[in-house]
PDB file of C-alpha atoms in Angstrom:
ATOM      1  CA  MET A  24     -20.714 -31.427  25.311  1.00 60.00           C
ATOM      2  CA  ARG A  25     -23.106 -32.946  22.496  1.00 62.00           C
ATOM      3  CA  HIS A  26     -24.653 -34.893  24.965  1.00 62.00           C
ATOM      4  CA  SER A  27     -24.975 -32.061  28.164  1.00 68.00           C
ATOM      5  CA  THR A  28     -28.623 -31.215  28.501  1.00 84.00           C
ATOM      6  CA  LEU A  29     -30.425 -27.652  27.663  1.00 88.00           C
ATOM      7  CA  ARG A  30     -31.598 -27.884  31.379  1.00 89.00           C
ATOM      8  CA  GLN A  31     -28.039 -28.057  32.375  1.00 92.00           C
ATOM      9  CA  LEU A  32     -27.127 -25.057  30.768  1.00 93.00           C
ATOM     10  CA  GLU A  33     -29.774 -22.741  32.070  1.00 91.00           C
ATOM     11  CA  VAL A  34     -29.092 -24.359  35.044  1.00 93.00           C
ATOM     12  CA  PHE A  35     -25.051 -22.520  35.103  1.00 94.00           C
ATOM     13  CA  GLU A  36     -25.877 -19.740  33.595  1.00 93.00           C
ATOM     14  CA  ALA A  37     -28.162 -18.896  36.990  1.00 91.00           C
ATOM     15  CA  ILE A  38     -25.487 -20.388  38.482  1.00 93.00           C
ATOM     16  CA  ALA A  39     -22.826 -18.153  37.101  1.00 92.00           C
ATOM     17  CA  ARG A  40     -25.346 -14.756  36.389  1.00 90.00           C
ATOM     18  CA  LEU A  41     -26.876 -15.112  40.451  1.00 89.00           C
ATOM     19  CA  LYS A  42     -23.584 -15.872  41.594  1.00 90.00           C
ATOM     20  CA  SER A  43     -24.658 -18.195  44.281  1.00 91.00           C
ATOM     21  CA  PHE A  44     -26.540 -21.460  43.970  1.00 93.00           C
ATOM     22  CA  THR A  45     -29.822 -20.854  46.645  1.00 91.00           C
ATOM     23  CA  ARG A  46     -30.918 -18.021  44.635  1.00 90.00           C
ATOM     24  CA  ALA A  47     -30.462 -20.326  41.206  1.00 91.00           C
ATOM     25  CA  ALA A  48     -31.986 -23.106  42.974  1.00 91.00           C
ATOM     26  CA  GLU A  49     -34.771 -20.225  43.563  1.00 89.00           C
ATOM     27  CA  GLU A  50     -35.018 -18.726  40.404  1.00 86.00           C
ATOM     28  CA  LEU A  51     -35.476 -21.572  38.536  1.00 88.00           C
ATOM     29  CA  PHE A  52     -38.290 -23.377  41.320  1.00 88.00           C
ATOM     30  CA  LEU A  53     -35.640 -26.513  41.952  1.00 90.00           C
ATOM     31  CA  THR A  54     -34.359 -27.522  44.841  1.00 92.00           C
ATOM     32  CA  GLN A  55     -30.512 -27.100  45.106  1.00 90.00           C
ATOM     33  CA  PRO A  56     -28.943 -30.892  45.937  1.00 92.00           C
ATOM     34  CA  THR A  57     -30.424 -30.771  42.089  1.00 93.00           C
ATOM     35  CA  VAL A  58     -29.315 -27.563  40.845  1.00 93.00           C
ATOM     36  CA  SER A  59     -26.035 -28.989  42.462  1.00 93.00           C
ATOM     37  CA  MET A  60     -26.482 -32.479  40.775  1.00 93.00           C
ATOM     38  CA  GLN A  61     -26.908 -30.596  37.629  1.00 93.00           C
ATOM     39  CA  VAL A  62     -23.439 -29.041  37.787  1.00 93.00           C
ATOM     40  CA  LYS A  63     -21.982 -31.907  39.189  1.00 93.00           C
ATOM     41  CA  LYS A  64     -23.229 -34.353  35.585  1.00 92.00           C
ATOM     42  CA  LEU A  65     -21.980 -31.115  33.099  1.00 93.00           C
ATOM     43  CA  THR A  66     -18.496 -30.583  35.186  1.00 93.00           C
ATOM     44  CA  GLU A  67     -17.811 -34.130  34.959  1.00 91.00           C
ATOM     45  CA  GLU A  68     -19.260 -33.639  30.846  1.00 90.00           C
ATOM     46  CA  ILE A  69     -17.116 -31.362  30.305  1.00 91.00           C
ATOM     47  CA  GLY A  70     -13.766 -32.215  32.565  1.00 91.00           C
ATOM     48  CA  LEU A  71     -12.526 -29.213  33.965  1.00 93.00           C
ATOM     49  CA  PRO A  72     -13.984 -26.985  37.026  1.00 93.00           C
ATOM     50  CA  LEU A  73     -16.644 -24.144  36.012  1.00 94.00           C
ATOM     51  CA  PHE A  74     -16.674 -22.922  39.489  1.00 94.00           C
ATOM     52  CA  GLU A  75     -14.252 -22.354  42.634  1.00 92.00           C
ATOM     53  CA  GLN A  76     -15.534 -21.307  45.988  1.00 88.00           C
ATOM     54  CA  VAL A  77     -13.711 -18.620  47.787  1.00 88.00           C
ATOM     55  CA  GLY A  78     -14.985 -18.110  51.680  1.00 85.00           C
ATOM     56  CA  LYS A  79     -18.752 -17.954  50.832  1.00 84.00           C
ATOM     57  CA  ARG A  80     -18.513 -16.448  47.312  1.00 89.00           C
ATOM     58  CA  ILE A  81     -18.445 -18.323  44.301  1.00 91.00           C
ATOM     59  CA  TYR A  82     -16.141 -17.566  41.095  1.00 93.00           C
ATOM     60  CA  LEU A  83     -16.238 -19.256  37.785  1.00 94.00           C
ATOM     61  CA  THR A  84     -13.683 -20.838  36.361  1.00 94.00           C
ATOM     62  CA  ASP A  85     -11.338 -19.562  32.821  1.00 94.00           C
ATOM     63  CA  ALA A  86     -13.143 -22.858  31.818  1.00 94.00           C
ATOM     64  CA  GLY A  87     -16.681 -21.584  33.887  1.00 94.00           C
ATOM     65  CA  GLU A  88     -16.547 -18.049  31.749  1.00 94.00           C
ATOM     66  CA  GLU A  89     -16.206 -19.766  28.575  1.00 94.00           C
ATOM     67  CA  LEU A  90     -19.065 -21.913  29.036  1.00 94.00           C
ATOM     68  CA  TYR A  91     -20.576 -18.969  30.528  1.00 93.00           C
ATOM     69  CA  GLN A  92     -20.370 -17.241  26.805  1.00 92.00           C
ATOM     70  CA  THR A  93     -21.341 -20.089  25.087  1.00 92.00           C
ATOM     71  CA  CYS A  94     -25.166 -20.274  27.302  1.00 91.00           C
ATOM     72  CA  LEU A  95     -25.710 -16.299  26.826  1.00 88.00           C
ATOM     73  CA  GLY A  96     -25.437 -16.638  22.690  1.00 87.00           C
ATOM     74  CA  ILE A  97     -27.717 -20.201  22.239  1.00 89.00           C
ATOM     75  CA  PHE A  98     -30.481 -18.168  25.026  1.00 86.00           C
ATOM     76  CA  ASP A  99     -30.074 -15.173  22.325  1.00 81.00           C
ATOM     77  CA  HIS A 100     -30.208 -17.476  19.181  1.00 84.00           C
ATOM     78  CA  PHE A 101     -33.418 -19.604  20.695  1.00 83.00           C
ATOM     79  CA  SER A 102     -35.054 -15.158  22.111  1.00 77.00           C
ATOM     80  CA  ARG A 103     -34.631 -14.483  18.261  1.00 77.00           C
ATOM     81  CA  PHE A 104     -36.029 -17.911  17.174  1.00 82.00           C
ATOM     82  CA  GLU A 105     -38.994 -17.653  19.369  1.00 76.00           C
ATOM     83  CA  MET A 106     -39.482 -13.809  18.310  1.00 69.00           C
ATOM     84  CA  ILE A 107     -39.625 -15.732  14.794  1.00 77.00           C
ATOM     85  CA  ALA A 108     -42.315 -18.320  15.020  1.00 77.00           C
ATOM     86  CA  SER A 109     -44.092 -15.539  17.215  1.00 71.00           C
ATOM     87  CA  ASN A 110     -44.593 -13.168  15.042  1.00 68.00           C
ATOM     88  CA  MET A 111     -45.835 -16.289  12.139  1.00 73.00           C
ATOM     89  CA  LYS A 112     -48.217 -17.038  13.677  1.00 71.00           C
ATOM     90  CA  GLY A 113     -49.482 -13.217  14.445  1.00 70.00           C
ATOM     91  CA  LEU A 114     -51.566 -12.900  17.847  1.00 69.00           C
ATOM     92  CA  LYS A 115     -53.106 -16.731  18.148  1.00 70.00           C
ATOM     93  CA  SER A 116     -50.672 -17.906  19.929  1.00 73.00           C
ATOM     94  CA  GLY A 117     -46.615 -16.899  21.132  1.00 81.00           C
ATOM     95  CA  LYS A 118     -45.131 -16.213  24.492  1.00 87.00           C
ATOM     96  CA  LEU A 119     -44.579 -12.934  26.496  1.00 91.00           C
ATOM     97  CA  ARG A 120     -41.477 -13.133  29.551  1.00 92.00           C
ATOM     98  CA  LEU A 121     -42.538  -9.716  32.069  1.00 95.00           C
ATOM     99  CA  ALA A 122     -40.103  -9.132  35.343  1.00 95.00           C
ATOM    100  CA  VAL A 123     -42.278  -5.977  37.095  1.00 94.00           C
ATOM    101  CA  VAL A 124     -40.514  -5.077  40.785  1.00 90.00           C
ATOM    102  CA  THR A 125     -42.710  -5.527  43.925  1.00 87.00           C
ATOM    103  CA  THR A 126     -45.236  -2.894  44.579  1.00 84.00           C
ATOM    104  CA  ALA A 127     -46.044  -3.040  40.436  1.00 89.00           C
ATOM    105  CA  LYS A 128     -47.955  -7.157  41.703  1.00 87.00           C
ATOM    106  CA  TYR A 129     -51.117  -5.153  42.532  1.00 83.00           C
ATOM    107  CA  PHE A 130     -51.735  -3.837  39.113  1.00 85.00           C
ATOM    108  CA  VAL A 131     -49.970  -5.481  36.609  1.00 90.00           C
ATOM    109  CA  PRO A 132     -52.013  -9.031  37.070  1.00 89.00           C
ATOM    110  CA  ARG A 133     -55.114  -6.877  36.767  1.00 85.00           C
ATOM    111  CA  LEU A 134     -53.912  -5.659  32.967  1.00 87.00           C
ATOM    112  CA  LEU A 135     -52.280  -8.932  32.419  1.00 91.00           C
ATOM    113  CA  GLY A 136     -56.210 -10.705  32.974  1.00 88.00           C
ATOM    114  CA  MET A 137     -57.684  -8.366  31.035  1.00 86.00           C
ATOM    115  CA  PHE A 138     -55.233  -8.532  27.646  1.00 89.00           C
ATOM    116  CA  CYS A 139     -55.193 -12.073  28.284  1.00 89.00           C
ATOM    117  CA  GLN A 140     -59.112 -11.632  27.930  1.00 88.00           C
ATOM    118  CA  LYS A 141     -58.555 -10.266  24.531  1.00 85.00           C
ATOM    119  CA  TYR A 142     -55.134 -13.023  22.920  1.00 85.00           C
ATOM    120  CA  PRO A 143     -56.449 -16.671  24.857  1.00 87.00           C
ATOM    121  CA  GLY A 144     -52.826 -17.908  22.800  1.00 84.00           C
ATOM    122  CA  ILE A 145     -50.541 -15.473  24.851  1.00 87.00           C
ATOM    123  CA  ASP A 146     -48.909 -17.511  27.378  1.00 89.00           C
ATOM    124  CA  VAL A 147     -47.215 -15.285  29.915  1.00 92.00           C
ATOM    125  CA  ALA A 148     -44.332 -15.192  32.469  1.00 92.00           C
ATOM    126  CA  LEU A 149     -44.400 -13.209  35.081  1.00 93.00           C
ATOM    127  CA  LYS A 150     -41.442 -12.999  37.547  1.00 93.00           C
ATOM    128  CA  VAL A 151     -42.040 -10.348  40.185  1.00 92.00           C
ATOM    129  CA  THR A 152     -38.505  -9.603  42.477  1.00 90.00           C
ATOM    130  CA  ASN A 153     -37.180  -5.987  43.624  1.00 87.00           C
ATOM    131  CA  ARG A 154     -35.557  -3.842  42.395  1.00 87.00           C
ATOM    132  CA  GLU A 155     -31.660  -4.794  42.495  1.00 87.00           C
ATOM    133  CA  HIS A 156     -33.520  -7.924  41.309  1.00 89.00           C
ATOM    134  CA  ILE A 157     -35.242  -6.222  38.177  1.00 91.00           C
ATOM    135  CA  LEU A 158     -31.582  -3.857  37.131  1.00 90.00           C
ATOM    136  CA  GLU A 159     -29.724  -7.460  36.708  1.00 88.00           C
ATOM    137  CA  ARG A 160     -32.326  -8.958  34.572  1.00 90.00           C
ATOM    138  CA  LEU A 161     -32.706  -6.468  32.921  1.00 90.00           C
ATOM    139  CA  THR A 162     -28.819  -6.170  32.327  1.00 88.00           C
ATOM    140  CA  GLY A 163     -28.787  -9.525  30.762  1.00 85.00           C
ATOM    141  CA  ASN A 164     -31.965  -9.393  28.793  1.00 86.00           C
ATOM    142  CA  GLN A 165     -33.774 -12.187  30.085  1.00 88.00           C
ATOM    143  CA  ASP A 166     -37.079 -10.733  29.519  1.00 92.00           C
ATOM    144  CA  ASP A 167     -39.084  -9.039  26.966  1.00 92.00           C
ATOM    145  CA  LEU A 168     -40.065  -5.863  29.026  1.00 94.00           C
ATOM    146  CA  TYR A 169     -39.422  -4.480  32.669  1.00 95.00           C
ATOM    147  CA  ILE A 170     -41.776  -2.663  34.753  1.00 94.00           C
ATOM    148  CA  LEU A 171     -40.212  -0.923  37.169  1.00 91.00           C
ATOM    149  CA  GLY A 172     -41.000   2.903  39.219  1.00 86.00           C
ATOM    150  CA  GLN A 173     -37.619   4.350  38.514  1.00 83.00           C
ATOM    151  CA  VAL A 174     -35.182   4.891  35.273  1.00 80.00           C
ATOM    152  CA  PRO A 175     -32.846   2.438  35.063  1.00 75.00           C
ATOM    153  CA  ASP A 176     -30.042   4.642  34.758  1.00 77.00           C
ATOM    154  CA  ALA A 177     -27.263   2.561  35.730  1.00 75.00           C
ATOM    155  CA  VAL A 178     -28.092  -0.037  32.262  1.00 81.00           C
ATOM    156  CA  ASP A 179     -28.455   0.925  28.636  1.00 85.00           C
ATOM    157  CA  ALA A 180     -32.555   0.019  28.511  1.00 89.00           C
ATOM    158  CA  VAL A 181     -35.002   2.223  26.410  1.00 90.00           C
ATOM    159  CA  ALA A 182     -38.207   3.575  28.833  1.00 91.00           C
ATOM    160  CA  GLU A 183     -41.099   5.012  29.113  1.00 91.00           C
ATOM    161  CA  ILE A 184     -43.684   5.969  31.462  1.00 91.00           C
ATOM    162  CA  PHE A 185     -47.470   4.584  31.419  1.00 89.00           C
ATOM    163  CA  LEU A 186     -49.142   4.935  34.055  1.00 88.00           C
ATOM    164  CA  ASP A 187     -49.193   7.724  37.499  1.00 86.00           C
ATOM    165  CA  ASN A 188     -47.992   6.595  41.004  1.00 87.00           C
ATOM    166  CA  GLN A 189     -48.413   8.532  43.589  1.00 88.00           C
ATOM    167  CA  LEU A 190     -46.749   7.590  47.040  1.00 92.00           C
ATOM    168  CA  VAL A 191     -48.540   8.492  50.270  1.00 93.00           C
ATOM    169  CA  VAL A 192     -48.404   8.793  53.657  1.00 95.00           C
ATOM    170  CA  LEU A 193     -50.401   6.145  55.509  1.00 93.00           C
ATOM    171  CA  ALA A 194     -51.235   5.463  59.214  1.00 94.00           C
ATOM    172  CA  ALA A 195     -53.558   3.219  60.971  1.00 92.00           C
ATOM    173  CA  ALA A 196     -56.959   5.151  61.248  1.00 90.00           C
ATOM    174  CA  ASP A 197     -57.038   5.781  64.914  1.00 91.00           C
ATOM    175  CA  HIS A 198     -53.798   7.600  64.456  1.00 94.00           C
ATOM    176  CA  PRO A 199     -53.955  11.264  66.132  1.00 93.00           C
ATOM    177  CA  LEU A 200     -53.169  12.825  62.733  1.00 94.00           C
ATOM    178  CA  ALA A 201     -55.980  10.930  60.959  1.00 91.00           C
ATOM    179  CA  THR A 202     -58.025  13.495  61.412  1.00 90.00           C
ATOM    180  CA  LYS A 203     -55.300  16.864  60.966  1.00 93.00           C
ATOM    181  CA  LYS A 204     -55.036  18.571  57.374  1.00 93.00           C
ATOM    182  CA  LYS A 205     -52.008  19.971  56.772  1.00 93.00           C
ATOM    183  CA  ILE A 206     -49.636  17.985  58.368  1.00 94.00           C
ATOM    184  CA  THR A 207     -46.651  20.256  58.437  1.00 94.00           C
ATOM    185  CA  ILE A 208     -42.354  17.665  57.457  1.00 94.00           C
ATOM    186  CA  GLU A 209     -41.723  18.721  61.135  1.00 94.00           C
ATOM    187  CA  ARG A 210     -44.329  16.957  62.536  1.00 95.00           C
ATOM    188  CA  ILE A 211     -44.705  13.869  60.426  1.00 95.00           C
ATOM    189  CA  CYS A 212     -41.134  13.379  61.056  1.00 94.00           C
ATOM    190  CA  ASP A 213     -41.153  12.958  64.881  1.00 93.00           C
ATOM    191  CA  GLU A 214     -43.784   9.891  64.134  1.00 95.00           C
ATOM    192  CA  PRO A 215     -41.333   5.647  63.489  1.00 95.00           C
ATOM    193  CA  PHE A 216     -41.194   5.040  60.426  1.00 95.00           C
ATOM    194  CA  ILE A 217     -42.071   1.485  58.507  1.00 95.00           C
ATOM    195  CA  MET A 218     -39.633   1.121  55.902  1.00 94.00           C
ATOM    196  CA  ARG A 219     -38.875  -0.969  52.648  1.00 89.00           C
ATOM    197  CA  GLU A 220     -35.436  -2.590  52.411  1.00 87.00           C
ATOM    198  CA  PRO A 221     -31.980  -0.072  51.232  1.00 86.00           C
ATOM    199  CA  GLY A 222     -32.368   0.171  47.329  1.00 80.00           C
ATOM    200  CA  SER A 223     -36.359   0.245  46.998  1.00 83.00           C
ATOM    201  CA  GLY A 224     -37.586   2.436  44.805  1.00 83.00           C
ATOM    202  CA  THR A 225     -39.754   3.634  47.271  1.00 88.00           C
ATOM    203  CA  ARG A 226     -37.363   4.120  49.678  1.00 91.00           C
ATOM    204  CA  ILE A 227     -34.947   5.685  47.224  1.00 90.00           C
ATOM    205  CA  ALA A 228     -37.540   8.462  46.431  1.00 90.00           C
ATOM    206  CA  THR A 229     -38.798   9.020  50.334  1.00 93.00           C
ATOM    207  CA  GLU A 230     -35.784  10.137  51.279  1.00 93.00           C
ATOM    208  CA  LEU A 231     -35.034  11.721  48.593  1.00 92.00           C
ATOM    209  CA  PHE A 232     -37.893  13.722  49.174  1.00 94.00           C
ATOM    210  CA  PHE A 233     -37.380  13.990  53.044  1.00 94.00           C
ATOM    211  CA  SER A 234     -33.481  14.966  52.239  1.00 93.00           C
ATOM    212  CA  LYS A 235     -34.786  17.876  50.072  1.00 93.00           C
ATOM    213  CA  HIS A 236     -36.367  19.516  52.912  1.00 93.00           C
ATOM    214  CA  ASN A 237     -32.670  19.061  55.680  1.00 93.00           C
ATOM    215  CA  LYS A 238     -35.162  16.349  57.823  1.00 92.00           C
ATOM    216  CA  LYS A 239     -33.766  13.206  58.340  1.00 90.00           C
ATOM    217  CA  LEU A 240     -36.551  10.129  59.027  1.00 92.00           C
ATOM    218  CA  LYS A 241     -36.596   8.354  62.480  1.00 92.00           C
ATOM    219  CA  VAL A 242     -37.533   4.488  60.859  1.00 92.00           C
ATOM    220  CA  ARG A 243     -38.086   1.739  63.616  1.00 93.00           C
ATOM    221  CA  MET A 244     -38.453  -0.720  60.735  1.00 92.00           C
ATOM    222  CA  GLU A 245     -37.007  -2.509  57.660  1.00 92.00           C
ATOM    223  CA  LEU A 246     -39.360  -4.539  56.270  1.00 91.00           C
ATOM    224  CA  GLY A 247     -39.442  -6.291  52.248  1.00 83.00           C
ATOM    225  CA  SER A 248     -42.681  -6.130  51.281  1.00 85.00           C
ATOM    226  CA  ASN A 249     -45.611  -4.321  50.985  1.00 87.00           C
ATOM    227  CA  GLU A 250     -47.818  -5.768  52.736  1.00 88.00           C
ATOM    228  CA  ALA A 251     -46.018  -6.771  55.838  1.00 90.00           C
ATOM    229  CA  ILE A 252     -45.795  -2.491  56.174  1.00 92.00           C
ATOM    230  CA  LYS A 253     -49.240  -2.330  55.869  1.00 91.00           C
ATOM    231  CA  GLN A 254     -50.228  -5.184  58.495  1.00 91.00           C
ATOM    232  CA  THR A 255     -47.442  -3.386  60.273  1.00 93.00           C
ATOM    233  CA  VAL A 256     -48.656   0.610  60.130  1.00 93.00           C
ATOM    234  CA  ALA A 257     -53.042  -0.940  60.857  1.00 91.00           C
ATOM    235  CA  GLY A 258     -50.560  -2.623  64.070  1.00 91.00           C
ATOM    236  CA  ARG A 259     -50.089   1.538  65.340  1.00 93.00           C
ATOM    237  CA  LEU A 260     -46.027   0.965  64.949  1.00 94.00           C
ATOM    238  CA  GLY A 261     -45.363   3.314  62.727  1.00 94.00           C
ATOM    239  CA  VAL A 262     -46.197   5.228  59.845  1.00 96.00           C
ATOM    240  CA  ALA A 263     -44.705   4.865  56.110  1.00 95.00           C
ATOM    241  CA  VAL A 264     -44.507   6.001  52.447  1.00 95.00           C
ATOM    242  CA  LEU A 265     -46.351   3.583  49.986  1.00 92.00           C
ATOM    243  CA  SER A 266     -48.205   4.116  46.677  1.00 89.00           C
ATOM    244  CA  ARG A 267     -51.487   4.583  46.232  1.00 85.00           C
ATOM    245  CA  HIS A 268     -51.609   1.455  44.063  1.00 81.00           C
ATOM    246  CA  THR A 269     -51.357  -0.626  47.154  1.00 83.00           C
ATOM    247  CA  LEU A 270     -54.304  -0.148  48.531  1.00 79.00           C
ATOM    248  CA  ALA A 271     -56.190  -0.532  45.531  1.00 62.00           C
ATOM    249  CA  LEU A 272     -59.237  -2.723  45.401  1.00 49.00           C
ATOM    250  CA  ASP A 273     -58.114  -5.479  47.754  1.00 49.00           C
ATOM    251  CA  ALA A 274     -57.153  -2.700  50.633  1.00 47.00           C
ATOM    252  CA  GLN A 275     -57.392  -3.340  54.546  1.00 51.00           C
ATOM    253  CA  VAL A 276     -61.403  -2.011  54.964  1.00 52.00           C
ATOM    254  CA  GLY A 277     -61.396   0.318  57.729  1.00 70.00           C
ATOM    255  CA  GLN A 278     -57.907  -0.370  58.766  1.00 84.00           C
ATOM    256  CA  LEU A 279     -55.688   1.991  57.076  1.00 88.00           C
ATOM    257  CA  ALA A 280     -55.775   5.893  56.935  1.00 89.00           C
ATOM    258  CA  ILE A 281     -54.068   8.483  53.716  1.00 90.00           C
ATOM    259  CA  LEU A 282     -52.406  11.263  55.596  1.00 94.00           C
ATOM    260  CA  ASP A 283     -52.520  14.991  54.836  1.00 94.00           C
ATOM    261  CA  VAL A 284     -48.982  15.999  54.726  1.00 94.00           C
ATOM    262  CA  GLU A 285     -47.841  18.356  53.638  1.00 93.00           C
ATOM    263  CA  GLY A 286     -45.836  17.953  49.991  1.00 93.00           C
ATOM    264  CA  PHE A 287     -47.841  14.574  49.643  1.00 93.00           C
ATOM    265  CA  PRO A 288     -48.430  12.979  47.484  1.00 92.00           C
ATOM    266  CA  ILE A 289     -45.411  12.995  45.519  1.00 92.00           C
ATOM    267  CA  GLU A 290     -45.940  11.820  42.152  1.00 90.00           C
ATOM    268  CA  ARG A 291     -44.306   9.066  40.296  1.00 89.00           C
ATOM    269  CA  HIS A 292     -44.902   7.306  37.325  1.00 89.00           C
ATOM    270  CA  TRP A 293     -44.047   3.708  36.623  1.00 91.00           C
ATOM    271  CA  TYR A 294     -41.671   3.327  33.562  1.00 92.00           C
ATOM    272  CA  PHE A 295     -41.583   0.377  31.485  1.00 92.00           C
ATOM    273  CA  ALA A 296     -38.300  -0.495  29.761  1.00 93.00           C
ATOM    274  CA  TYR A 297     -36.385  -3.352  28.069  1.00 92.00           C
ATOM    275  CA  SER A 298     -33.112  -3.577  26.793  1.00 88.00           C
ATOM    276  CA  SER A 299     -31.350  -0.822  24.033  1.00 86.00           C
ATOM    277  CA  GLY A 300     -31.053  -2.843  20.660  1.00 81.00           C
ATOM    278  CA  LYS A 301     -33.598  -4.907  21.642  1.00 85.00           C
ATOM    279  CA  GLN A 302     -35.707  -6.275  18.450  1.00 83.00           C
ATOM    280  CA  LEU A 303     -39.652  -6.728  20.348  1.00 86.00           C
ATOM    281  CA  SER A 304     -41.486  -9.511  19.321  1.00 84.00           C
ATOM    282  CA  ILE A 305     -45.253  -8.509  17.884  1.00 85.00           C
ATOM    283  CA  VAL A 306     -46.542  -9.960  21.201  1.00 87.00           C
ATOM    284  CA  ALA A 307     -44.170  -8.241  23.590  1.00 89.00           C
ATOM    285  CA  GLN A 308     -44.627  -4.467  20.881  1.00 89.00           C
ATOM    286  CA  THR A 309     -48.681  -5.464  21.375  1.00 89.00           C
ATOM    287  CA  PHE A 310     -48.237  -5.788  25.191  1.00 91.00           C
ATOM    288  CA  LEU A 311     -46.531  -1.796  25.198  1.00 91.00           C
ATOM    289  CA  SER A 312     -49.423  -0.507  23.346  1.00 88.00           C
ATOM    290  CA  TYR A 313     -51.608  -2.171  25.369  1.00 87.00           C
ATOM    291  CA  LEU A 314     -49.951  -0.584  28.716  1.00 88.00           C
ATOM    292  CA  ARG A 315     -50.329   3.099  27.008  1.00 87.00           C
ATOM    293  CA  GLN A 316     -53.753   2.738  27.958  1.00 83.00           C
ATOM    294  CA  ALA A 317     -52.914   1.414  31.550  1.00 78.00           C
ATOM    295  CA  ASN A 318     -54.440   4.957  33.380  1.00 73.00           C
ATOM    296  CA  SER A 319     -57.753   4.294  31.173  1.00 70.00           C
ATOM    297  CA  LEU A 320     -57.994   0.547  31.360  1.00 67.00           C
ATOM    298  CA  LEU A 321     -57.593   0.677  35.288  1.00 67.00           C
ATOM    299  CA  ASP A 322     -59.913   4.099  36.185  1.00 58.00           C
ATOM    300  CA  ASN A 323     -62.255   2.307  34.315  1.00 53.00           C
ATOM    301  CA  LEU A 324     -62.111  -1.402  36.490  1.00 48.00           C
ATOM    302  CA  ILE A 325     -62.045   0.846  39.349  1.00 43.00           C
ATOM    303  CA  CYS A 326     -65.203   3.000  38.400  1.00 41.00           C
ATOM    304  CA  ARG A 327     -67.046  -1.183  38.438  1.00 42.00           C
ATOM    305  CA  HIS A 328     -66.104  -2.261  41.995  1.00 38.00           C
ATOM    306  CA  VAL A 329     -67.514   1.190  42.523  1.00 33.00           C
ATOM    307  CA  THR A 330     -70.142   1.072  40.901  1.00 34.00           C
ATOM    308  CA  SER A 331     -71.202  -2.449  41.905  1.00 34.00           C
ATOM    309  CA  GLY A 332     -70.415  -1.507  45.818  1.00 36.00           C
ATOM    310  CA  HIS A 333     -67.787  -4.130  46.328  1.00 36.00           C
ATOM    311  CA  CYS A 334     -64.518  -1.312  46.480  1.00 38.00           C
ATOM    312  CA  PRO A 335     -62.725  -1.453  49.136  1.00 37.00           C
ATOM    313  CA  LEU A 336     -61.612   1.358  48.395  1.00 37.00           C
ATOM    314  CA  LEU A 337     -64.839   2.657  49.180  1.00 33.00           C
ATOM    315  CA  LYS A 338     -65.357   1.193  51.679  1.00 33.00           C
ATOM    316  CA  ASN A 339     -62.115   3.052  53.492  1.00 35.00           C
ATOM    317  CA  GLU A 340     -63.278   6.490  52.105  1.00 33.00           C
ATOM    318  CA  THR A 341     -64.238   8.050  55.369  1.00 30.00           C
ATOM    319  CA  ASN A 342     -60.557   7.123  56.798  1.00 35.00           C
ATOM    320  CA  ILE A 343     -58.825   8.262  53.679  1.00 32.00           C
ATOM    321  CA  ARG A 344     -61.311  11.533  53.433  1.00 29.00           C
ATOM    322  CA  SER A 345     -60.735  11.775  57.142  1.00 28.00           C
ATOM    323  CA  GLY A 346     -56.861  12.678  57.123  1.00 31.00           C
ATOM    324  CA  GLY A 347     -58.192  15.450  54.275  1.00 29.00           C
ATOM    325  CA  VAL A 348     -56.777  14.148  50.741  1.00 30.00           C
ATOM    326  CA  ARG A 349     -58.996  15.666  47.917  1.00 27.00           C
ATOM    327  CA  GLN A 350     -60.433  12.193  46.037  1.00 29.00           C
ATOM    328  CA  ARG A 351     -59.968  11.707  42.351  1.00 30.00           C
ATOM    329  CA  ASN A 352     -64.043  12.720  40.616  1.00 28.00           C
TER     330      ASN A 352
END
């Protein structure tokens, strides 16, 4: 074991946690042959099998389970040392590990950009993935902070609202409903819907809204990315419910309209979360204080784009207004 490298243990931990060589390779930005070779070397050094495969599923052996618990302890000690070193340096340098759900990628990089301009010595590691993987990472305490659109009830974590998140109904700009006002829920349910994959926070909120009105949607297509959904909606294949943040500053100019549907927008929120009992570093604490100002920070950023005449939202305002949606002053 003394000859094993930290990289080998990192690869092993990722496989043990994800139960997949392929997903571990993707997370670590390695090729699958490299991952397999690292595990092979580690297995040879230990002299005991670490994994066993039954059908297509991977399981830890007894030795593998013991090594996995050892890895968690080792990485926890490293994290504690990083935190202590960061606190000793203050905010002159340090590391922030942040994991966010895919929809948050539309505003989190802008917040990070402003934060890093203020604290140029901070090194940020940003992981963007779906809600299911975010909850896995939160359970495993792999990052400092997490940003998601729904409180993680099944995970022992601290969570706090820091930003508004409106869900709106989108259609192609020339859709027959784009000029209508006060569209009923019954009418919108006649339209084919383009939906995110099962487990998505946006999909959960959408299905919950319509189920409360005893309505079932006609799902034409399921897609795993908001960008693909917007392109599909612009291509007149259906309507969709997405976060308004997916339109901010980079919306497809003139291609989409926000429909004025009864009960919309659905008022939701963005949450930051971290594992209960976690001792946050001074860098993480400072970023949390920064996140609590997110509403005003993002509003100011959009206003600067509007004032300069370069805001796609402003250019697309005709389509938005045609849908009868009130614009915030």
